[in-house]
mmCIF file of C-alpha atoms and ligand atoms in Angstrom:
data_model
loop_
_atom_site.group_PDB
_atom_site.id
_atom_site.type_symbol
_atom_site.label_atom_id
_atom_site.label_comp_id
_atom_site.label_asym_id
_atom_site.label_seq_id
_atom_site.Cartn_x
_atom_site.Cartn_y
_atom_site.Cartn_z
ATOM 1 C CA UNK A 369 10.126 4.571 -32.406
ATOM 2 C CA UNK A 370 8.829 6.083 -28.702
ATOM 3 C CA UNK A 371 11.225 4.888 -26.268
ATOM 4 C CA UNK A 372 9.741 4.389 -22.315
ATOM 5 C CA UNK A 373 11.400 3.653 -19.315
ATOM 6 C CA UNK A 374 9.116 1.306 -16.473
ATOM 7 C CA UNK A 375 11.880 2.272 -13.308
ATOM 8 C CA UNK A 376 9.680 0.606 -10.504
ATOM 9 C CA UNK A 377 9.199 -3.275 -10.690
ATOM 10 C CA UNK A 378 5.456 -4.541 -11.795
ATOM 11 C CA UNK A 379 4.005 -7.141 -13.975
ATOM 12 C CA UNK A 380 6.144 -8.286 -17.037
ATOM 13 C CA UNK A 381 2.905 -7.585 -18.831
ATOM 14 C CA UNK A 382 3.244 -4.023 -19.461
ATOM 15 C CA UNK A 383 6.761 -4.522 -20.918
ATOM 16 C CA UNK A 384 5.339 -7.575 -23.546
ATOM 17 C CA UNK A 385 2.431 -4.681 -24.514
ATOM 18 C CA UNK A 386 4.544 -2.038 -25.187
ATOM 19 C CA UNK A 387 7.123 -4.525 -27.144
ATOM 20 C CA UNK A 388 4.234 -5.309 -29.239
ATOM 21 C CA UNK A 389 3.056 -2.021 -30.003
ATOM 22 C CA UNK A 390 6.712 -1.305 -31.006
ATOM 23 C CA UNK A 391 7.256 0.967 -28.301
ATOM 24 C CA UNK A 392 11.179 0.593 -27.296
ATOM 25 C CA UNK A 393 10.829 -0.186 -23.477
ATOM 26 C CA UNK A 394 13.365 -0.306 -20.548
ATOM 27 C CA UNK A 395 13.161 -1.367 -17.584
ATOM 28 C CA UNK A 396 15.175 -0.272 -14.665
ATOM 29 C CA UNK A 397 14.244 -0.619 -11.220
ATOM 30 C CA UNK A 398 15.420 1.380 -8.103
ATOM 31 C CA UNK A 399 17.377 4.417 -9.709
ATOM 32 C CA UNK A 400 18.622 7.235 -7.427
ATOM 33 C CA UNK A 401 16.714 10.677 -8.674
ATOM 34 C CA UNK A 402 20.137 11.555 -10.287
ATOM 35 C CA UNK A 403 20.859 8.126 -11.782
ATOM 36 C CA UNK A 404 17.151 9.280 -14.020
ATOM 37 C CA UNK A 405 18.171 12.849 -14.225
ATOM 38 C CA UNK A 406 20.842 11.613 -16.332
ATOM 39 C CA UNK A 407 19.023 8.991 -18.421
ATOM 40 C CA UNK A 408 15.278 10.970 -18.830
ATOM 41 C CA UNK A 409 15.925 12.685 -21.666
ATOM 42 C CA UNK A 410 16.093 9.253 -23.605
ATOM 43 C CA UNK A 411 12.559 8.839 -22.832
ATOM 44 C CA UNK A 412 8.983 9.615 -24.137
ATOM 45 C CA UNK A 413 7.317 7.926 -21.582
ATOM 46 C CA UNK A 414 7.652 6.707 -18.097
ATOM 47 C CA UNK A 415 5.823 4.259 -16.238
ATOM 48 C CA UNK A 416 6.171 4.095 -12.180
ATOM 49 C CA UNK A 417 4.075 2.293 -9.189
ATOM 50 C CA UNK A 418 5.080 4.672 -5.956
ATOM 51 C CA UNK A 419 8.654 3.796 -5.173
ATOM 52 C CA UNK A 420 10.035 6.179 -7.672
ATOM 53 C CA UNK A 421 9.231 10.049 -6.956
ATOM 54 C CA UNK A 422 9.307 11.594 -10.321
ATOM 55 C CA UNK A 423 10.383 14.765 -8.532
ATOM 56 C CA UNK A 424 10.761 18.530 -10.388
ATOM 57 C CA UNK A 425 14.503 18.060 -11.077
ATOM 58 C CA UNK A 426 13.406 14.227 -12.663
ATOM 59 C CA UNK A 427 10.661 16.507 -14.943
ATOM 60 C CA UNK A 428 12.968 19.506 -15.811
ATOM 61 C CA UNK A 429 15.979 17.098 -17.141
ATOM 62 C CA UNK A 430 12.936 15.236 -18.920
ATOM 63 C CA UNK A 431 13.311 17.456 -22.161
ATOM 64 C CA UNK A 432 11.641 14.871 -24.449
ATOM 65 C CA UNK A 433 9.117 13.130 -21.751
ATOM 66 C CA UNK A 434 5.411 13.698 -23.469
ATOM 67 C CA UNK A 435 3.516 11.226 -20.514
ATOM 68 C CA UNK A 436 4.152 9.976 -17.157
ATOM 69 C CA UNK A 437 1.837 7.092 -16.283
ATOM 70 C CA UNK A 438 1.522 5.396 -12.890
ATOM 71 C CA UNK A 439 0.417 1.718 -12.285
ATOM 72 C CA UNK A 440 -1.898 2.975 -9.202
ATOM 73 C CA UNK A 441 -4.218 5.577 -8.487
ATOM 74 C CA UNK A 442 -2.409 7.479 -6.022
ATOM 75 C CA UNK A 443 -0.021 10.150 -8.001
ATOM 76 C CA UNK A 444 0.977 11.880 -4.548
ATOM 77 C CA UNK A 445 4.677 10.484 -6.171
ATOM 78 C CA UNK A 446 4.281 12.765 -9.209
ATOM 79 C CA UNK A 447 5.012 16.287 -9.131
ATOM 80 C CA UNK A 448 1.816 16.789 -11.235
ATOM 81 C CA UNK A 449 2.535 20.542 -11.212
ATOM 82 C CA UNK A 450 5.142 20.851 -12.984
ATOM 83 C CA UNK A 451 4.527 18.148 -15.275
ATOM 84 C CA UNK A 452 1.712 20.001 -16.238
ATOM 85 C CA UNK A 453 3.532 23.050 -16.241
ATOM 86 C CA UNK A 454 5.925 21.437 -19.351
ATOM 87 C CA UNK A 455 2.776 20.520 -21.699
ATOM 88 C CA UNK A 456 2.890 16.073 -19.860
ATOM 89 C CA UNK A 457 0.417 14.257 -19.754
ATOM 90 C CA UNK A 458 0.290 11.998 -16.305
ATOM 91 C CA UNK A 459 -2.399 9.273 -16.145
ATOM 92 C CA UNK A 460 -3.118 6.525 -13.566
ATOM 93 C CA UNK A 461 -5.569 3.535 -13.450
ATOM 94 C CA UNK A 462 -8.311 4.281 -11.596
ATOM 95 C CA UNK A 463 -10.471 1.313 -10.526
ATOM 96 C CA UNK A 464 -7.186 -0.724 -11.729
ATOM 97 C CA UNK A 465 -6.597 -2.053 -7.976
ATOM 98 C CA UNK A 466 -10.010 -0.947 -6.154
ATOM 99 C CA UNK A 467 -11.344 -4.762 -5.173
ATOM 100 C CA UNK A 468 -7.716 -5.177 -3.971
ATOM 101 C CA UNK A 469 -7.821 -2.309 -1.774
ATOM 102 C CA UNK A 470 -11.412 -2.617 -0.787
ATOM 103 C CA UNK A 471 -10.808 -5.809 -0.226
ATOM 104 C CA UNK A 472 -7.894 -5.169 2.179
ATOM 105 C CA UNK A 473 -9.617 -2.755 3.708
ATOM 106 C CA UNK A 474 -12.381 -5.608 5.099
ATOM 107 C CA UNK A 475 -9.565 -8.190 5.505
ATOM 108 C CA UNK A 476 -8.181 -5.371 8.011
ATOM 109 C CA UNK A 477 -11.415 -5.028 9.374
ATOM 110 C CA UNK A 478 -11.568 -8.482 10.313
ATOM 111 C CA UNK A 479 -8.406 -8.999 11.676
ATOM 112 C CA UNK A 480 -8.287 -6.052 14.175
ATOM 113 C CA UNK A 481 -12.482 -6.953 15.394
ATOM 114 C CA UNK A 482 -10.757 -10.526 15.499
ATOM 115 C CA UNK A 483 -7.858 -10.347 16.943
ATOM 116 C CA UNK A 484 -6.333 -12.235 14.215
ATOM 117 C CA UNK A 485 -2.532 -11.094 14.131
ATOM 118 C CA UNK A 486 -2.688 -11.497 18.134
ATOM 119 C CA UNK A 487 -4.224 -15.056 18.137
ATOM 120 C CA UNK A 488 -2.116 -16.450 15.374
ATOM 121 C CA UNK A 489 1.182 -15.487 16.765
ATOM 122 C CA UNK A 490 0.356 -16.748 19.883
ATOM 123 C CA UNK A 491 -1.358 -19.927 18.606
ATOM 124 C CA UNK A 492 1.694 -20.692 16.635
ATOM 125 C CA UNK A 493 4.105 -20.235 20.017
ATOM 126 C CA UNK A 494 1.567 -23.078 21.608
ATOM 127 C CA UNK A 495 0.502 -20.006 24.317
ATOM 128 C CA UNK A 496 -3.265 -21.322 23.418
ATOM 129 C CA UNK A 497 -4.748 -17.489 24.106
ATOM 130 C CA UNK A 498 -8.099 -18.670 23.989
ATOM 131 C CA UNK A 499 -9.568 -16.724 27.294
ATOM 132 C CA UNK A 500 -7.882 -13.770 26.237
ATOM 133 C CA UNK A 501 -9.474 -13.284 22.591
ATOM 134 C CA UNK A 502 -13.088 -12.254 22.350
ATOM 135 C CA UNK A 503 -13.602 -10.636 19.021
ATOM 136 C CA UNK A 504 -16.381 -8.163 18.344
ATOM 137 C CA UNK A 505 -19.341 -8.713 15.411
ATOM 138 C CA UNK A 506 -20.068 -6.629 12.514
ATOM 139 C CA UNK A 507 -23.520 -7.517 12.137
ATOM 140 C CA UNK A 508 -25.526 -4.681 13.465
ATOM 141 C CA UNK A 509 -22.523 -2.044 13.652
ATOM 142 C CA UNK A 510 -22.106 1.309 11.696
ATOM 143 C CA UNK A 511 -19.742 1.495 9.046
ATOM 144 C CA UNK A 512 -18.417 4.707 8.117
ATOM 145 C CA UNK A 513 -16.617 5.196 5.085
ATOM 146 C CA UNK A 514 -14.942 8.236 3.983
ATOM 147 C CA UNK A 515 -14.455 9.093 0.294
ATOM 148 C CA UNK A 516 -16.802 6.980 -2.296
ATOM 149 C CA UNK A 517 -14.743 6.527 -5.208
ATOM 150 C CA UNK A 518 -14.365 3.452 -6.567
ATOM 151 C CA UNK A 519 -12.461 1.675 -3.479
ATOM 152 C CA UNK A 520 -15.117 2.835 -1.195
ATOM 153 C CA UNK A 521 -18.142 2.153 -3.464
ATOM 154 C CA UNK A 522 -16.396 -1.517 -3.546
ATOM 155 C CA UNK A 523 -16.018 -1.753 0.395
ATOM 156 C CA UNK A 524 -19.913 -0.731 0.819
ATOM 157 C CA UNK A 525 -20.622 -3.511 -1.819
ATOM 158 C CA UNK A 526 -18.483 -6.243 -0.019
ATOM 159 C CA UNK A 527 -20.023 -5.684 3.120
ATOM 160 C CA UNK A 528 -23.303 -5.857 1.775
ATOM 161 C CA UNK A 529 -25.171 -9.273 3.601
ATOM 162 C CA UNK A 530 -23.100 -8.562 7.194
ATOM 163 C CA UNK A 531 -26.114 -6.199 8.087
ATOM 164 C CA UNK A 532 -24.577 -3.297 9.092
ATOM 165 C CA UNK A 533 -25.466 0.659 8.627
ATOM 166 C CA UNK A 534 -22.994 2.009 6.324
ATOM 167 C CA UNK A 535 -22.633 6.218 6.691
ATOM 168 C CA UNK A 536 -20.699 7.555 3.877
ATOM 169 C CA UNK A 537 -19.345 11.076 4.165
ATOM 170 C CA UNK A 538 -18.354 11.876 0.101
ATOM 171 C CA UNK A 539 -19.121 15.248 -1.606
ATOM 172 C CA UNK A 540 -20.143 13.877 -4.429
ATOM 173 C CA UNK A 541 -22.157 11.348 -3.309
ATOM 174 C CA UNK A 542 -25.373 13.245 -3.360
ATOM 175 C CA UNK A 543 -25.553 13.483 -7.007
ATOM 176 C CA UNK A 544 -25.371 9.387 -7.786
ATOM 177 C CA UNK A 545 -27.688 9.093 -4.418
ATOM 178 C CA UNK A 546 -29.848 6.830 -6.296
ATOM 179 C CA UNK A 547 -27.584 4.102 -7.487
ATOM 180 C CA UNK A 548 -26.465 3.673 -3.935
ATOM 181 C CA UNK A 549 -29.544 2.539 -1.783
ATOM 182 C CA UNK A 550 -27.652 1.188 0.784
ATOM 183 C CA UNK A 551 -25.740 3.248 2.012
ATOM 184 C CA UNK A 552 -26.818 7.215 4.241
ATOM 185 C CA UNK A 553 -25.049 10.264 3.063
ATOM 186 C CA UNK A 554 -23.608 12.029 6.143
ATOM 187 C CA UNK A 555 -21.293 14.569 7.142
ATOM 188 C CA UNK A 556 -17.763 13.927 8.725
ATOM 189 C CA UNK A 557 -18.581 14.512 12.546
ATOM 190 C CA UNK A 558 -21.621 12.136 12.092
ATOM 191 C CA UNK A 559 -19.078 9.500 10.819
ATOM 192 C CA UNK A 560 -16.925 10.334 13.952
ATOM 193 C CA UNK A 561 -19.275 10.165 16.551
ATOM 194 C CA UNK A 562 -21.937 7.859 15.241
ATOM 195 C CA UNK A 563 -19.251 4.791 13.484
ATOM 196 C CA UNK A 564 -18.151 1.731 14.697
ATOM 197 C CA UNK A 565 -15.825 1.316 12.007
ATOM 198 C CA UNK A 566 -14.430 4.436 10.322
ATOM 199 C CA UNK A 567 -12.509 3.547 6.948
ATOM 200 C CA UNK A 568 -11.101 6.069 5.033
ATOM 201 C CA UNK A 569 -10.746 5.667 1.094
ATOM 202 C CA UNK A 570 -9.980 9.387 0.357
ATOM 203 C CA UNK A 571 -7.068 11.300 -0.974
ATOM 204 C CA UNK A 572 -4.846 13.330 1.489
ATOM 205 C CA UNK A 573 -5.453 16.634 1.725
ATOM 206 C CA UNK A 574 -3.415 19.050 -0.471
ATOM 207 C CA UNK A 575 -1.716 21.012 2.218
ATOM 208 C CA UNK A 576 -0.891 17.336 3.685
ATOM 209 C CA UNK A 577 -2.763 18.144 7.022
ATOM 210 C CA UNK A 578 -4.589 15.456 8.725
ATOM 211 C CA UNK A 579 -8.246 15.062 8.575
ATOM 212 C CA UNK A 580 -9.016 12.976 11.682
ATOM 213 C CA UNK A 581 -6.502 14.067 14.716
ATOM 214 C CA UNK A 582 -7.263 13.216 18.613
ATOM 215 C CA UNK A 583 -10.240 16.090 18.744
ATOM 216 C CA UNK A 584 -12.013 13.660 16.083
ATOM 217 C CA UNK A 585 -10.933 10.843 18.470
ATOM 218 C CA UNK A 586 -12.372 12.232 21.381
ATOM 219 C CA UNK A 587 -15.799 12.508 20.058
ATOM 220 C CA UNK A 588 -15.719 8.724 18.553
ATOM 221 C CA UNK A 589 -17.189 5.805 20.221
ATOM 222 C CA UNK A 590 -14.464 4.264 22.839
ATOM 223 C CA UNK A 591 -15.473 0.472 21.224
ATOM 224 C CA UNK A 592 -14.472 2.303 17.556
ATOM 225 C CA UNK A 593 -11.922 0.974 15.649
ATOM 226 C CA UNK A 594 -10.136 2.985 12.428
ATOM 227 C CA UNK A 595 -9.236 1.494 9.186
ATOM 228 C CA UNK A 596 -6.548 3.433 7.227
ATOM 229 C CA UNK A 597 -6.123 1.992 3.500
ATOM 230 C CA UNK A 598 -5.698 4.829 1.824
ATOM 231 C CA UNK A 599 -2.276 8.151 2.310
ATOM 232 C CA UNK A 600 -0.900 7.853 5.838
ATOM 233 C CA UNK A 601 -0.701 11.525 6.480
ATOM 234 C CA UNK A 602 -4.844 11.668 6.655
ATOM 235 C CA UNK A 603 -5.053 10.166 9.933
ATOM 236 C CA UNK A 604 -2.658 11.733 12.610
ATOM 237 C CA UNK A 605 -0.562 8.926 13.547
ATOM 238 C CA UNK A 606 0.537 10.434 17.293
ATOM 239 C CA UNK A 607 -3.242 11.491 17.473
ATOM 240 C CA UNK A 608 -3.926 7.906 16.256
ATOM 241 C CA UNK A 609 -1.417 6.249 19.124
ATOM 242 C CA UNK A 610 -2.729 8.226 22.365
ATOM 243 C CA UNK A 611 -6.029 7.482 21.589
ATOM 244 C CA UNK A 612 -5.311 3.843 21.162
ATOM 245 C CA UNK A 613 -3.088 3.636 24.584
ATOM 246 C CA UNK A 614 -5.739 6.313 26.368
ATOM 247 C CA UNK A 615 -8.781 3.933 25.304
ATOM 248 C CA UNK A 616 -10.479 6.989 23.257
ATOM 249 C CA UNK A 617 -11.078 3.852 20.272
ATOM 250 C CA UNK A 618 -10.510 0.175 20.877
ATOM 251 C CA UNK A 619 -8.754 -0.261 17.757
ATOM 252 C CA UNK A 620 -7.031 0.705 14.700
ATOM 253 C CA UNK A 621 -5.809 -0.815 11.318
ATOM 254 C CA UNK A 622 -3.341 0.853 9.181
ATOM 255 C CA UNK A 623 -2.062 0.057 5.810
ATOM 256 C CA UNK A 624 -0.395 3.478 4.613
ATOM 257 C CA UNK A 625 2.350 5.878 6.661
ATOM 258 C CA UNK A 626 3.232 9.160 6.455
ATOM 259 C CA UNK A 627 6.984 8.063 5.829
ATOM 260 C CA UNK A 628 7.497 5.152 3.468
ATOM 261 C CA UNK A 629 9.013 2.897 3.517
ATOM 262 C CA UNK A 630 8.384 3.276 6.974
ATOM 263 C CA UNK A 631 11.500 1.899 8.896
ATOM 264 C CA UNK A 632 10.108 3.244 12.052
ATOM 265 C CA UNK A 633 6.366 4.613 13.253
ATOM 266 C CA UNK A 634 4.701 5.542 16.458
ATOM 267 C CA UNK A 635 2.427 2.561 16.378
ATOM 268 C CA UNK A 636 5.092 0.028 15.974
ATOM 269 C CA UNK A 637 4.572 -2.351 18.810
ATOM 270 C CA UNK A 638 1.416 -0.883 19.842
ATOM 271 C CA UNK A 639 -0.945 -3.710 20.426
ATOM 272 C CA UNK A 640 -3.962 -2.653 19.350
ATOM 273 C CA UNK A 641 -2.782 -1.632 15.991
ATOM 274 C CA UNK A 642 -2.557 -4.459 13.189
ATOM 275 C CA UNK A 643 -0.063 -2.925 10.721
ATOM 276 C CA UNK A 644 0.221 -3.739 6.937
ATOM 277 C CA UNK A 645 3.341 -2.415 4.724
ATOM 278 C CA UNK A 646 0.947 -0.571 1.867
ATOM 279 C CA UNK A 647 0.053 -3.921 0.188
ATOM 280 C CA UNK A 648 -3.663 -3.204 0.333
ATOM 281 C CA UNK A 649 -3.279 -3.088 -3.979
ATOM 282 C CA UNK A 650 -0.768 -5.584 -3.798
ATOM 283 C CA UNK A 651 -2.642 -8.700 -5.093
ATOM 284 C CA UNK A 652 -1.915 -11.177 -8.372
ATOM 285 C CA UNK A 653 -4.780 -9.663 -10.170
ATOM 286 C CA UNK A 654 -4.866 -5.890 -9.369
ATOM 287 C CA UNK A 655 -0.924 -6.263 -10.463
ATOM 288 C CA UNK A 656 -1.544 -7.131 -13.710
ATOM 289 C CA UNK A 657 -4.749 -5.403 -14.163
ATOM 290 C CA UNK A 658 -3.030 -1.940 -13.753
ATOM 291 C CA UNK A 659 0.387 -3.005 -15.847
ATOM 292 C CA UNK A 660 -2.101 -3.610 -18.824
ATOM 293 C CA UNK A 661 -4.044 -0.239 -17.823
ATOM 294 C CA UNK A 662 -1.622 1.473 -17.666
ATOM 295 C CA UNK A 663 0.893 0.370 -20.630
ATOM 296 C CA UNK A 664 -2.424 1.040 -23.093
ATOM 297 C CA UNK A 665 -2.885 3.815 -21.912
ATOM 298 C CA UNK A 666 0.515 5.231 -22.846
ATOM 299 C CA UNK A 667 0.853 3.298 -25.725
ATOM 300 C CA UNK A 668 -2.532 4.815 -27.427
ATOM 301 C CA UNK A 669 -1.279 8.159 -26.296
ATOM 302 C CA UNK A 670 1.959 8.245 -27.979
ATOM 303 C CA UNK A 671 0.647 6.633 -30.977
ATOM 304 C CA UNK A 672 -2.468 7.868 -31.697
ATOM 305 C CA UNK A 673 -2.720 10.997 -29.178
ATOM 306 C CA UNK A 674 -5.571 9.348 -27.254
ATOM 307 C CA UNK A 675 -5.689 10.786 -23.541
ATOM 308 C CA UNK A 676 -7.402 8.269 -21.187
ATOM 309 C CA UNK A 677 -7.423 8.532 -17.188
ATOM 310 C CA UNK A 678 -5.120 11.924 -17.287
ATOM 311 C CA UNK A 679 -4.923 13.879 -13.642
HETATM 312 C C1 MLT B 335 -2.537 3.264 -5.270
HETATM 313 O O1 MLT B 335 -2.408 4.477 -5.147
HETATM 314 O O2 MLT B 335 -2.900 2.742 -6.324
HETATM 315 C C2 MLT B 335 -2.287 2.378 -4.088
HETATM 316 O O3 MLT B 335 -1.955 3.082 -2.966
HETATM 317 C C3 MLT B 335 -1.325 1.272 -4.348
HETATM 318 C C4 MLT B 335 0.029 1.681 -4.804
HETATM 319 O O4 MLT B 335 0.734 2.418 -4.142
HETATM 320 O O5 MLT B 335 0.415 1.266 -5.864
#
C-alpha cells in the first residue's frame, strides 16, 4: 500500500480521498526540515500548500518519494530541480484557486481606490472620517494586468461591466488573441506608463530579481495604484515604499512578501498600502477545490502511473 505524508494543514478532504483509494495517509503539520529528513523515506508521496519548503536535503533523504504534489500553483517551495534530478514527479493545481485569487485581487482593488481599511478602522473608533475619504472610480480607468494565466484571464473577466480598458502584457497572449476580445495586448512599459491599475498575476522571475523597481515607478501615472497578488519578490518592496511616501503612485495593494511569514516589511504602517497576509487563495471553496485536485492527482499517479498537472 503507497504511504503519503500531507505536512501542511488543508482540507480534511484530501486525507478522506486518499483513505478511500487505500492510499496509507499521514498527516503532520509544521515539521522542522530535519524532523522530515528523518521520517521521508516512509513516504511515496507528499502533499504540501507553501509553509513547508521541501528543500534538497528533504528530497535527497526522500529515497522512496516517487511525487511531490502541492495544493497551490505556486511551487517556488519545491526544489523542483532536484526533484527532477531523482526521477519525482511534482504537480500542482492550476486553476485550483484562480477565482480566489482573482477575486482578491479586485477585492484589493477596491479597498485601496476606496479607502476601505482606512474608513472602517476609523468608523469603528467613532472618528466619523467622512471629509477625509474620497475614493477614486474604476469606470473609465486602464487596467493593466501582467501575466494571463488563469488568475489573470479571471481578473479581466470579473471586471468585465465596470468599463474600463484592460492592457495585458503576457507572452503568450498573442496566440489565444481571439478568445480574448476584451482585452489589448501590450508590452510592459505601456502597462507602466499608460495603467491606472497595474496587477500582476505572474510568476517571479527565476533569478528572483524584481520586475517593476522605482525606474518603472517613475514613469507610472502619480494617481496609479499597484496590486500585488501574486510572489512578493516581483515588485521591489523599498522601490514600492519611496514611491508611495514620494507620491510617484497614489497607491498600492499587496498580498505576497518577499519574506514569509513576514514578521516585519518596509510597508508596514505605511498608509497608503492595504496589506493582506497571502490569503488571496485562501477561501472555503478554492480550499477544498485544490485538496481534491491535488489528492487525485497523486492518487492516479501512484496507482495507475497517470501524470496530470506535472511542473
Ligand atoms: C498559490 O501559489 O497557489 C497561491 O499563492 C496560494 C498558496 O500559497 O497556496
Amino acid at each position: 500500500m503507497p504511504k503519503v505524508l500531507i505536512s501542511d494543514s488543508m482540507s480534511n478532504v484530501a486525507q478522506k480521498i486518499f483513505e478511500k483509494n487505500n492510499i496509507s495517509v499521514d498527516v503532520k503539520t509544521g515539521l522542522t526540515e530535519e524532523e522530515i529528513i528523518k521520517i521521508i523515506p516512509e513516504y511515496d508521496g507528499m502533499v504540501v500548500r507553501s509553509a513547508t519548503k521541501v528543500t534538497k536535503n528533504i528530497i535527497e533523504a526522500a529515497i522512496n518519494l516517487k511525487v511531490i504534489g502541492r495544493a497551490g500553483a505556486g511551487v517556488d517551495n519545491i526544489d523542483v530541480l532536484t526533484a527532477k534530478k531523482k526521477n519525482m514527479i511534482v504537480m500542482n493545481t492550476p486553476g485550483g484557486n484562480a477565482n480566489a485569487t482573482a477575486e482578491h485581487a479586485f477585492a484589493l482593488i477596491m479597498s485601496v481606490l476606496r479607502k476601505i481599511p482606512f474608513a472602517n478602522e476609523t468608523t469603528h473608533k467613532g472618528q466619523w472620517e467622512k471629509k477625509n475619504i474620497k475614493g477614486v472610480e474604476l469606470s473609465k480607468k486602464t487596467l493593466g494586468i501582467v501575466g494571463f494565466g488563469n488568475v489573470g484571464v479571471r481578473l479581466s473577466n470579473l471586471v468585465k461591466g465596470f468599463d474600463m480598458k484592460i492592457l495585458v502584457n503576457s507572452k503568450s497572449l498573442e496566440s489565444r488573441k481571439s478568445e480574448y476580445p476584451h482585452v489589448e495586448n501590450s508590452s510592459f512599459d505601456d502597462l507602466v506608463s499608460k495603467c491606472d491599475i497595474l496587477s500582476f498575476h505572474c510568476k517571479a522571475a527565476a533569478d528572483g530579481n524584481p520586475m517593476l523597481t522605482k525606474e518603472h515607478m517613475k514613469k507610472m501615472k502619480p494617481t496609479s495604484y499597484i496590486i500585488n497578488a501574486a510572489r512578493g519578490n516581483i515588485v521591489d518592496e523599498n522601490d514600492l515604499n519611496d514611491a508611495l511616501n514620494e507620491g510617484l503612485i497614489a497607491g498600492a495593494a499587496v498580498d505576497v512578501f518577499s519574506k514569509e511569514p513576514s514578521k516585519e516589511n518596509v510597508l508596514f504602517n505605511n498608509p497608503k498600502a492595504v496589506l493582506t497576509p497571502h490569503v488571496a487563495a485562501s477561501t472555503v471553496e478554492a480550499s477544498i477545490i485544490v485538496a481534491e485536485m491535488v489528492a487525485n492527482q497523486i492518487s492516479d499517479f501512484l496507482l495507475k502511473d497517470i501524470k496530470v498537472n506535472t511542473v
